[in-house]
């Protein structure tokens, strides 16, 4: 299974028994269409997996991939919606899990040629909620796992997410790096 979709699954399927961080609503403002266009193209991950990112009419980024299903002996295409938003100086990709619950990654785009999705480290977000740095709750799950649920509308949340304070609050094992191999807006190939 592709790492980005493992990342999305980890962010959005909190009932799997993993530690997760979610928001109870959207944060920041959706980036404008011209900025979102920078994400549109064919990207390859460091695992040599290829992903197409397209911009939907409503401004949502759609990540698509084709994978092989060994059991069914056929290719399967899948799409995943990513809402790219800016909160202060930081950019985030939000994945709606269900009504009122969003998984998220911090997104770093460099010159339209390199992109990283930085997944939040649940332990660091838990510490932030426990210390009062972030407004939220910690919901225990089976086997000592937990979900950190952050209040999106809180002034504390905006202060923390909109600055570089959380620059090191990501889980390096779930960081996904991509390189653009083809732009769809102009058809140009990048090296």
mmCIF file with all atom_site columns, C-alpha atoms in Angstrom:
data_model
loop_
_atom_site.group_PDB
_atom_site.id
_atom_site.type_symbol
_atom_site.label_atom_id
_atom_site.label_alt_id
_atom_site.label_comp_id
_atom_site.label_asym_id
_atom_site.label_entity_id
_atom_site.label_seq_id
_atom_site.pdbx_PDB_ins_code
_atom_site.Cartn_x
_atom_site.Cartn_y
_atom_site.Cartn_z
_atom_site.occupancy
_atom_site.B_iso_or_equiv
_atom_site.pdbx_formal_charge
_atom_site.auth_seq_id
_atom_site.auth_comp_id
_atom_site.auth_asym_id
_atom_site.auth_atom_id
_atom_site.pdbx_PDB_model_num
ATOM 1   C CA . UNK A 1 1   ? 0.000   0.000   0.000   1.00 0.00 ? 1   UNK A CA 1
ATOM 2   C CA . UNK A 1 2   ? 1.258   3.476   -0.799  1.00 0.00 ? 2   UNK A CA 1
ATOM 3   C CA . UNK A 1 3   ? 2.821   5.461   2.067   1.00 0.00 ? 3   UNK A CA 1
ATOM 4   C CA . UNK A 1 4   ? 0.714   8.588   1.484   1.00 0.00 ? 4   UNK A CA 1
ATOM 5   C CA . UNK A 1 5   ? -2.425  6.546   1.837   1.00 0.00 ? 5   UNK A CA 1
ATOM 6   C CA . UNK A 1 6   ? -1.031  4.824   4.902   1.00 0.00 ? 6   UNK A CA 1
ATOM 7   C CA . UNK A 1 7   ? -0.460  8.332   6.212   1.00 0.00 ? 7   UNK A CA 1
ATOM 8   C CA . UNK A 1 8   ? -4.003  9.387   5.318   1.00 0.00 ? 8   UNK A CA 1
ATOM 9   C CA . UNK A 1 9   ? -5.341  6.220   6.899   1.00 0.00 ? 9   UNK A CA 1
ATOM 10  C CA . UNK A 1 10  ? -3.348  6.863   10.060  1.00 0.00 ? 10  UNK A CA 1
ATOM 11  C CA . UNK A 1 11  ? -4.722  10.377  10.172  1.00 0.00 ? 11  UNK A CA 1
ATOM 12  C CA . UNK A 1 12  ? -8.303  9.480   9.444   1.00 0.00 ? 12  UNK A CA 1
ATOM 13  C CA . UNK A 1 13  ? -8.924  6.045   10.899  1.00 0.00 ? 13  UNK A CA 1
ATOM 14  C CA . UNK A 1 14  ? -8.468  6.585   14.610  1.00 0.00 ? 14  UNK A CA 1
ATOM 15  C CA . UNK A 1 15  ? -10.252 3.354   15.442  1.00 0.00 ? 15  UNK A CA 1
ATOM 16  C CA . UNK A 1 16  ? -7.292  1.278   14.245  1.00 0.00 ? 16  UNK A CA 1
ATOM 17  C CA . UNK A 1 17  ? -5.669  1.493   17.666  1.00 0.00 ? 17  UNK A CA 1
ATOM 18  C CA . UNK A 1 18  ? -2.992  3.993   16.677  1.00 0.00 ? 18  UNK A CA 1
ATOM 19  C CA . UNK A 1 19  ? -2.269  7.278   18.416  1.00 0.00 ? 19  UNK A CA 1
ATOM 20  C CA . UNK A 1 20  ? -3.780  10.095  16.340  1.00 0.00 ? 20  UNK A CA 1
ATOM 21  C CA . UNK A 1 21  ? -4.233  13.854  16.262  1.00 0.00 ? 21  UNK A CA 1
ATOM 22  C CA . UNK A 1 22  ? -7.427  15.355  14.846  1.00 0.00 ? 22  UNK A CA 1
ATOM 23  C CA . UNK A 1 23  ? -9.088  18.754  14.612  1.00 0.00 ? 23  UNK A CA 1
ATOM 24  C CA . UNK A 1 24  ? -12.787 19.377  15.281  1.00 0.00 ? 24  UNK A CA 1
ATOM 25  C CA . UNK A 1 25  ? -13.027 21.777  12.348  1.00 0.00 ? 25  UNK A CA 1
ATOM 26  C CA . UNK A 1 26  ? -11.089 23.587  9.670   1.00 0.00 ? 26  UNK A CA 1
ATOM 27  C CA . UNK A 1 27  ? -8.182  25.875  10.550  1.00 0.00 ? 27  UNK A CA 1
ATOM 28  C CA . UNK A 1 28  ? -6.929  28.883  8.642   1.00 0.00 ? 28  UNK A CA 1
ATOM 29  C CA . UNK A 1 29  ? -8.091  29.906  5.185   1.00 0.00 ? 29  UNK A CA 1
ATOM 30  C CA . UNK A 1 30  ? -8.128  27.891  1.996   1.00 0.00 ? 30  UNK A CA 1
ATOM 31  C CA . UNK A 1 31  ? -5.253  28.978  -0.224  1.00 0.00 ? 31  UNK A CA 1
ATOM 32  C CA . UNK A 1 32  ? -6.252  30.746  -3.415  1.00 0.00 ? 32  UNK A CA 1
ATOM 33  C CA . UNK A 1 33  ? -6.552  28.856  -6.670  1.00 0.00 ? 33  UNK A CA 1
ATOM 34  C CA . UNK A 1 34  ? -3.301  30.221  -8.134  1.00 0.00 ? 34  UNK A CA 1
ATOM 35  C CA . UNK A 1 35  ? -1.345  28.986  -5.097  1.00 0.00 ? 35  UNK A CA 1
ATOM 36  C CA . UNK A 1 36  ? -3.152  25.635  -5.154  1.00 0.00 ? 36  UNK A CA 1
ATOM 37  C CA . UNK A 1 37  ? -2.120  25.244  -8.798  1.00 0.00 ? 37  UNK A CA 1
ATOM 38  C CA . UNK A 1 38  ? 1.482   24.785  -7.560  1.00 0.00 ? 38  UNK A CA 1
ATOM 39  C CA . UNK A 1 39  ? 0.477   21.341  -6.252  1.00 0.00 ? 39  UNK A CA 1
ATOM 40  C CA . UNK A 1 40  ? -1.087  20.183  -9.518  1.00 0.00 ? 40  UNK A CA 1
ATOM 41  C CA . UNK A 1 41  ? 1.003   17.626  -11.339 1.00 0.00 ? 41  UNK A CA 1
ATOM 42  C CA . UNK A 1 42  ? 2.488   14.170  -11.261 1.00 0.00 ? 42  UNK A CA 1
ATOM 43  C CA . UNK A 1 43  ? 4.654   13.584  -8.218  1.00 0.00 ? 43  UNK A CA 1
ATOM 44  C CA . UNK A 1 44  ? 6.883   10.674  -7.277  1.00 0.00 ? 44  UNK A CA 1
ATOM 45  C CA . UNK A 1 45  ? 7.519   9.707   -3.660  1.00 0.00 ? 45  UNK A CA 1
ATOM 46  C CA . UNK A 1 46  ? 10.876  8.718   -2.256  1.00 0.00 ? 46  UNK A CA 1
ATOM 47  C CA . UNK A 1 47  ? 9.526   5.136   -2.491  1.00 0.00 ? 47  UNK A CA 1
ATOM 48  C CA . UNK A 1 48  ? 9.167   5.623   -6.286  1.00 0.00 ? 48  UNK A CA 1
ATOM 49  C CA . UNK A 1 49  ? 5.367   5.633   -6.120  1.00 0.00 ? 49  UNK A CA 1
ATOM 50  C CA . UNK A 1 50  ? 3.596   7.981   -8.529  1.00 0.00 ? 50  UNK A CA 1
ATOM 51  C CA . UNK A 1 51  ? 0.699   10.236  -7.518  1.00 0.00 ? 51  UNK A CA 1
ATOM 52  C CA . UNK A 1 52  ? -1.394  12.624  -9.584  1.00 0.00 ? 52  UNK A CA 1
ATOM 53  C CA . UNK A 1 53  ? -2.576  15.770  -7.816  1.00 0.00 ? 53  UNK A CA 1
ATOM 54  C CA . UNK A 1 54  ? -5.435  17.629  -9.508  1.00 0.00 ? 54  UNK A CA 1
ATOM 55  C CA . UNK A 1 55  ? -7.402  20.674  -8.432  1.00 0.00 ? 55  UNK A CA 1
ATOM 56  C CA . UNK A 1 56  ? -11.179 20.199  -8.245  1.00 0.00 ? 56  UNK A CA 1
ATOM 57  C CA . UNK A 1 57  ? -13.571 23.016  -9.220  1.00 0.00 ? 57  UNK A CA 1
ATOM 58  C CA . UNK A 1 58  ? -14.225 23.765  -5.527  1.00 0.00 ? 58  UNK A CA 1
ATOM 59  C CA . UNK A 1 59  ? -10.484 24.261  -4.845  1.00 0.00 ? 59  UNK A CA 1
ATOM 60  C CA . UNK A 1 60  ? -9.934  20.909  -3.139  1.00 0.00 ? 60  UNK A CA 1
ATOM 61  C CA . UNK A 1 61  ? -6.779  19.047  -4.109  1.00 0.00 ? 61  UNK A CA 1
ATOM 62  C CA . UNK A 1 62  ? -7.452  15.468  -5.229  1.00 0.00 ? 62  UNK A CA 1
ATOM 63  C CA . UNK A 1 63  ? -4.624  12.930  -4.860  1.00 0.00 ? 63  UNK A CA 1
ATOM 64  C CA . UNK A 1 64  ? -5.021  9.939   -7.148  1.00 0.00 ? 64  UNK A CA 1
ATOM 65  C CA . UNK A 1 65  ? -3.086  6.736   -7.488  1.00 0.00 ? 65  UNK A CA 1
ATOM 66  C CA . UNK A 1 66  ? -3.402  3.402   -9.249  1.00 0.00 ? 66  UNK A CA 1
ATOM 67  C CA . UNK A 1 67  ? -2.350  0.334   -7.311  1.00 0.00 ? 67  UNK A CA 1
ATOM 68  C CA . UNK A 1 68  ? -2.345  -3.396  -7.915  1.00 0.00 ? 68  UNK A CA 1
ATOM 69  C CA . UNK A 1 69  ? -4.764  -5.526  -5.903  1.00 0.00 ? 69  UNK A CA 1
ATOM 70  C CA . UNK A 1 70  ? -3.152  -8.956  -5.666  1.00 0.00 ? 70  UNK A CA 1
ATOM 71  C CA . UNK A 1 71  ? -6.281  -10.653 -4.326  1.00 0.00 ? 71  UNK A CA 1
ATOM 72  C CA . UNK A 1 72  ? -8.565  -9.306  -7.064  1.00 0.00 ? 72  UNK A CA 1
ATOM 73  C CA . UNK A 1 73  ? -5.818  -9.464  -9.719  1.00 0.00 ? 73  UNK A CA 1
ATOM 74  C CA . UNK A 1 74  ? -6.559  -5.997  -11.057 1.00 0.00 ? 74  UNK A CA 1
ATOM 75  C CA . UNK A 1 75  ? -5.528  -2.356  -10.807 1.00 0.00 ? 75  UNK A CA 1
ATOM 76  C CA . UNK A 1 76  ? -7.535  -0.130  -8.503  1.00 0.00 ? 76  UNK A CA 1
ATOM 77  C CA . UNK A 1 77  ? -7.685  3.650   -8.759  1.00 0.00 ? 77  UNK A CA 1
ATOM 78  C CA . UNK A 1 78  ? -8.275  5.654   -5.615  1.00 0.00 ? 78  UNK A CA 1
ATOM 79  C CA . UNK A 1 79  ? -8.825  9.344   -4.923  1.00 0.00 ? 79  UNK A CA 1
ATOM 80  C CA . UNK A 1 80  ? -8.262  11.253  -1.692  1.00 0.00 ? 80  UNK A CA 1
ATOM 81  C CA . UNK A 1 81  ? -9.429  14.820  -1.044  1.00 0.00 ? 81  UNK A CA 1
ATOM 82  C CA . UNK A 1 82  ? -6.986  17.220  0.574   1.00 0.00 ? 82  UNK A CA 1
ATOM 83  C CA . UNK A 1 83  ? -8.072  20.709  1.646   1.00 0.00 ? 83  UNK A CA 1
ATOM 84  C CA . UNK A 1 84  ? -4.940  22.911  1.479   1.00 0.00 ? 84  UNK A CA 1
ATOM 85  C CA . UNK A 1 85  ? -5.192  25.758  4.003   1.00 0.00 ? 85  UNK A CA 1
ATOM 86  C CA . UNK A 1 86  ? -2.927  28.470  5.339   1.00 0.00 ? 86  UNK A CA 1
ATOM 87  C CA . UNK A 1 87  ? -2.820  29.264  9.013   1.00 0.00 ? 87  UNK A CA 1
ATOM 88  C CA . UNK A 1 88  ? -0.480  32.230  9.525   1.00 0.00 ? 88  UNK A CA 1
ATOM 89  C CA . UNK A 1 89  ? 2.839   31.296  7.922   1.00 0.00 ? 89  UNK A CA 1
ATOM 90  C CA . UNK A 1 90  ? 2.156   27.551  7.872   1.00 0.00 ? 90  UNK A CA 1
ATOM 91  C CA . UNK A 1 91  ? 0.334   25.476  5.248   1.00 0.00 ? 91  UNK A CA 1
ATOM 92  C CA . UNK A 1 92  ? -1.732  22.407  6.133   1.00 0.00 ? 92  UNK A CA 1
ATOM 93  C CA . UNK A 1 93  ? -3.463  19.632  4.254   1.00 0.00 ? 93  UNK A CA 1
ATOM 94  C CA . UNK A 1 94  ? -6.699  18.555  5.960   1.00 0.00 ? 94  UNK A CA 1
ATOM 95  C CA . UNK A 1 95  ? -8.391  15.207  5.354   1.00 0.00 ? 95  UNK A CA 1
ATOM 96  C CA . UNK A 1 96  ? -11.985 14.939  6.511   1.00 0.00 ? 96  UNK A CA 1
ATOM 97  C CA . UNK A 1 97  ? -12.454 11.777  8.534   1.00 0.00 ? 97  UNK A CA 1
ATOM 98  C CA . UNK A 1 98  ? -16.136 12.289  9.271   1.00 0.00 ? 98  UNK A CA 1
ATOM 99  C CA . UNK A 1 99  ? -18.411 15.153  10.289  1.00 0.00 ? 99  UNK A CA 1
ATOM 100 C CA . UNK A 1 100 ? -16.474 17.271  12.751  1.00 0.00 ? 100 UNK A CA 1
ATOM 101 C CA . UNK A 1 101 ? -13.183 15.405  12.588  1.00 0.00 ? 101 UNK A CA 1
ATOM 102 C CA . UNK A 1 102 ? -10.175 16.198  10.398  1.00 0.00 ? 102 UNK A CA 1
ATOM 103 C CA . UNK A 1 103 ? -6.769  14.609  10.170  1.00 0.00 ? 103 UNK A CA 1
ATOM 104 C CA . UNK A 1 104 ? -4.015  16.950  9.035   1.00 0.00 ? 104 UNK A CA 1
ATOM 105 C CA . UNK A 1 105 ? -0.426  17.258  7.867   1.00 0.00 ? 105 UNK A CA 1
ATOM 106 C CA . UNK A 1 106 ? 1.825   20.266  7.626   1.00 0.00 ? 106 UNK A CA 1
ATOM 107 C CA . UNK A 1 107 ? 2.686   20.819  3.960   1.00 0.00 ? 107 UNK A CA 1
ATOM 108 C CA . UNK A 1 108 ? 5.968   22.252  2.752   1.00 0.00 ? 108 UNK A CA 1
ATOM 109 C CA . UNK A 1 109 ? 6.254   23.069  -0.940  1.00 0.00 ? 109 UNK A CA 1
ATOM 110 C CA . UNK A 1 110 ? 9.628   24.158  -2.292  1.00 0.00 ? 110 UNK A CA 1
ATOM 111 C CA . UNK A 1 111 ? 9.767   25.871  -5.697  1.00 0.00 ? 111 UNK A CA 1
ATOM 112 C CA . UNK A 1 112 ? 6.932   23.717  -6.996  1.00 0.00 ? 112 UNK A CA 1
ATOM 113 C CA . UNK A 1 113 ? 9.410   20.875  -7.445  1.00 0.00 ? 113 UNK A CA 1
ATOM 114 C CA . UNK A 1 114 ? 9.581   19.279  -3.996  1.00 0.00 ? 114 UNK A CA 1
ATOM 115 C CA . UNK A 1 115 ? 6.828   18.729  -1.438  1.00 0.00 ? 115 UNK A CA 1
ATOM 116 C CA . UNK A 1 116 ? 6.690   17.220  2.041   1.00 0.00 ? 116 UNK A CA 1
ATOM 117 C CA . UNK A 1 117 ? 3.735   16.074  4.113   1.00 0.00 ? 117 UNK A CA 1
ATOM 118 C CA . UNK A 1 118 ? 4.682   16.232  7.802   1.00 0.00 ? 118 UNK A CA 1
ATOM 119 C CA . UNK A 1 119 ? 2.390   14.180  10.022  1.00 0.00 ? 119 UNK A CA 1
ATOM 120 C CA . UNK A 1 120 ? 1.749   15.443  13.578  1.00 0.00 ? 120 UNK A CA 1
ATOM 121 C CA . UNK A 1 121 ? 3.460   13.563  16.402  1.00 0.00 ? 121 UNK A CA 1
ATOM 122 C CA . UNK A 1 122 ? 0.628   12.518  18.765  1.00 0.00 ? 122 UNK A CA 1
ATOM 123 C CA . UNK A 1 123 ? 2.905   12.488  21.831  1.00 0.00 ? 123 UNK A CA 1
ATOM 124 C CA . UNK A 1 124 ? 3.983   16.102  21.301  1.00 0.00 ? 124 UNK A CA 1
ATOM 125 C CA . UNK A 1 125 ? 0.383   17.238  20.713  1.00 0.00 ? 125 UNK A CA 1
ATOM 126 C CA . UNK A 1 126 ? -0.723  15.325  23.802  1.00 0.00 ? 126 UNK A CA 1
ATOM 127 C CA . UNK A 1 127 ? 1.922   17.149  25.873  1.00 0.00 ? 127 UNK A CA 1
ATOM 128 C CA . UNK A 1 128 ? 0.708   20.467  24.426  1.00 0.00 ? 128 UNK A CA 1
ATOM 129 C CA . UNK A 1 129 ? -2.902  19.748  25.446  1.00 0.00 ? 129 UNK A CA 1
ATOM 130 C CA . UNK A 1 130 ? -1.855  18.544  28.918  1.00 0.00 ? 130 UNK A CA 1
ATOM 131 C CA . UNK A 1 131 ? 0.268   21.669  29.484  1.00 0.00 ? 131 UNK A CA 1
ATOM 132 C CA . UNK A 1 132 ? -2.459  24.037  28.231  1.00 0.00 ? 132 UNK A CA 1
ATOM 133 C CA . UNK A 1 133 ? -0.460  25.139  25.164  1.00 0.00 ? 133 UNK A CA 1
ATOM 134 C CA . UNK A 1 134 ? -3.284  23.788  22.976  1.00 0.00 ? 134 UNK A CA 1
ATOM 135 C CA . UNK A 1 135 ? -7.008  23.609  23.684  1.00 0.00 ? 135 UNK A CA 1
ATOM 136 C CA . UNK A 1 136 ? -8.325  20.093  23.216  1.00 0.00 ? 136 UNK A CA 1
ATOM 137 C CA . UNK A 1 137 ? -8.950  16.736  24.799  1.00 0.00 ? 137 UNK A CA 1
ATOM 138 C CA . UNK A 1 138 ? -7.236  13.376  25.035  1.00 0.00 ? 138 UNK A CA 1
ATOM 139 C CA . UNK A 1 139 ? -9.439  10.375  24.411  1.00 0.00 ? 139 UNK A CA 1
ATOM 140 C CA . UNK A 1 140 ? -7.996  7.059   25.599  1.00 0.00 ? 140 UNK A CA 1
ATOM 141 C CA . UNK A 1 141 ? -8.277  4.007   23.350  1.00 0.00 ? 141 UNK A CA 1
ATOM 142 C CA . UNK A 1 142 ? -7.399  0.332   23.713  1.00 0.00 ? 142 UNK A CA 1
ATOM 143 C CA . UNK A 1 143 ? -3.867  -0.816  24.583  1.00 0.00 ? 143 UNK A CA 1
ATOM 144 C CA . UNK A 1 144 ? -2.724  2.556   25.992  1.00 0.00 ? 144 UNK A CA 1
ATOM 145 C CA . UNK A 1 145 ? -3.329  4.336   22.672  1.00 0.00 ? 145 UNK A CA 1
ATOM 146 C CA . UNK A 1 146 ? -5.031  7.712   22.488  1.00 0.00 ? 146 UNK A CA 1
ATOM 147 C CA . UNK A 1 147 ? -6.531  10.354  20.220  1.00 0.00 ? 147 UNK A CA 1
ATOM 148 C CA . UNK A 1 148 ? -5.636  14.003  20.704  1.00 0.00 ? 148 UNK A CA 1
ATOM 149 C CA . UNK A 1 149 ? -8.639  16.043  19.584  1.00 0.00 ? 149 UNK A CA 1
ATOM 150 C CA . UNK A 1 150 ? -7.796  19.731  19.041  1.00 0.00 ? 150 UNK A CA 1
ATOM 151 C CA . UNK A 1 151 ? -10.370 22.534  19.120  1.00 0.00 ? 151 UNK A CA 1
ATOM 152 C CA . UNK A 1 152 ? -9.920  24.296  15.781  1.00 0.00 ? 152 UNK A CA 1
ATOM 153 C CA . UNK A 1 153 ? -11.681 27.522  16.789  1.00 0.00 ? 153 UNK A CA 1
ATOM 154 C CA . UNK A 1 154 ? -9.519  28.058  19.882  1.00 0.00 ? 154 UNK A CA 1
ATOM 155 C CA . UNK A 1 155 ? -7.256  31.104  19.988  1.00 0.00 ? 155 UNK A CA 1
ATOM 156 C CA . UNK A 1 156 ? -4.512  28.821  21.347  1.00 0.00 ? 156 UNK A CA 1
ATOM 157 C CA . UNK A 1 157 ? -4.811  26.519  18.336  1.00 0.00 ? 157 UNK A CA 1
ATOM 158 C CA . UNK A 1 158 ? -4.521  29.418  15.919  1.00 0.00 ? 158 UNK A CA 1
ATOM 159 C CA . UNK A 1 159 ? -1.499  30.796  17.780  1.00 0.00 ? 159 UNK A CA 1
ATOM 160 C CA . UNK A 1 160 ? 0.297   27.460  17.763  1.00 0.00 ? 160 UNK A CA 1
ATOM 161 C CA . UNK A 1 161 ? -0.560  26.309  14.219  1.00 0.00 ? 161 UNK A CA 1
ATOM 162 C CA . UNK A 1 162 ? 0.027   29.696  12.595  1.00 0.00 ? 162 UNK A CA 1
ATOM 163 C CA . UNK A 1 163 ? 3.643   30.019  13.722  1.00 0.00 ? 163 UNK A CA 1
ATOM 164 C CA . UNK A 1 164 ? 6.781   27.947  13.536  1.00 0.00 ? 164 UNK A CA 1
ATOM 165 C CA . UNK A 1 165 ? 6.205   26.718  17.106  1.00 0.00 ? 165 UNK A CA 1
ATOM 166 C CA . UNK A 1 166 ? 5.285   23.268  15.870  1.00 0.00 ? 166 UNK A CA 1
ATOM 167 C CA . UNK A 1 167 ? 8.036   22.947  13.288  1.00 0.00 ? 167 UNK A CA 1
ATOM 168 C CA . UNK A 1 168 ? 9.446   19.943  15.164  1.00 0.00 ? 168 UNK A CA 1
ATOM 169 C CA . UNK A 1 169 ? 6.077   18.467  16.231  1.00 0.00 ? 169 UNK A CA 1
ATOM 170 C CA . UNK A 1 170 ? 5.982   16.070  13.290  1.00 0.00 ? 170 UNK A CA 1
ATOM 171 C CA . UNK A 1 171 ? 6.483   12.305  13.253  1.00 0.00 ? 171 UNK A CA 1
ATOM 172 C CA . UNK A 1 172 ? 9.580   11.712  11.060  1.00 0.00 ? 172 UNK A CA 1
ATOM 173 C CA . UNK A 1 173 ? 8.514   8.114   10.348  1.00 0.00 ? 173 UNK A CA 1
ATOM 174 C CA . UNK A 1 174 ? 5.364   9.353   8.595   1.00 0.00 ? 174 UNK A CA 1
ATOM 175 C CA . UNK A 1 175 ? 6.961   12.242  6.706   1.00 0.00 ? 175 UNK A CA 1
ATOM 176 C CA . UNK A 1 176 ? 6.366   11.782  3.002   1.00 0.00 ? 176 UNK A CA 1
ATOM 177 C CA . UNK A 1 177 ? 8.563   13.571  0.441   1.00 0.00 ? 177 UNK A CA 1
ATOM 178 C CA . UNK A 1 178 ? 7.573   14.008  -3.206  1.00 0.00 ? 178 UNK A CA 1
ATOM 179 C CA . UNK A 1 179 ? 9.372   15.280  -6.320  1.00 0.00 ? 179 UNK A CA 1
ATOM 180 C CA . UNK A 1 180 ? 7.372   16.745  -9.206  1.00 0.00 ? 180 UNK A CA 1
ATOM 181 C CA . UNK A 1 181 ? 8.016   14.937  -12.482 1.00 0.00 ? 181 UNK A CA 1
ATOM 182 C CA . UNK A 1 182 ? 5.338   16.633  -14.597 1.00 0.00 ? 182 UNK A CA 1
ATOM 183 C CA . UNK A 1 183 ? 3.276   19.802  -14.267 1.00 0.00 ? 183 UNK A CA 1
ATOM 184 C CA . UNK A 1 184 ? -0.282  19.513  -15.534 1.00 0.00 ? 184 UNK A CA 1
ATOM 185 C CA . UNK A 1 185 ? -0.943  23.253  -15.765 1.00 0.00 ? 185 UNK A CA 1
ATOM 186 C CA . UNK A 1 186 ? 1.533   23.751  -18.597 1.00 0.00 ? 186 UNK A CA 1
ATOM 187 C CA . UNK A 1 187 ? 2.489   20.186  -19.466 1.00 0.00 ? 187 UNK A CA 1
ATOM 188 C CA . UNK A 1 188 ? 6.135   20.878  -18.717 1.00 0.00 ? 188 UNK A CA 1
ATOM 189 C CA . UNK A 1 189 ? 8.352   18.191  -17.232 1.00 0.00 ? 189 UNK A CA 1
ATOM 190 C CA . UNK A 1 190 ? 10.567  19.061  -14.305 1.00 0.00 ? 190 UNK A CA 1
ATOM 191 C CA . UNK A 1 191 ? 13.878  17.477  -13.374 1.00 0.00 ? 191 UNK A CA 1
#
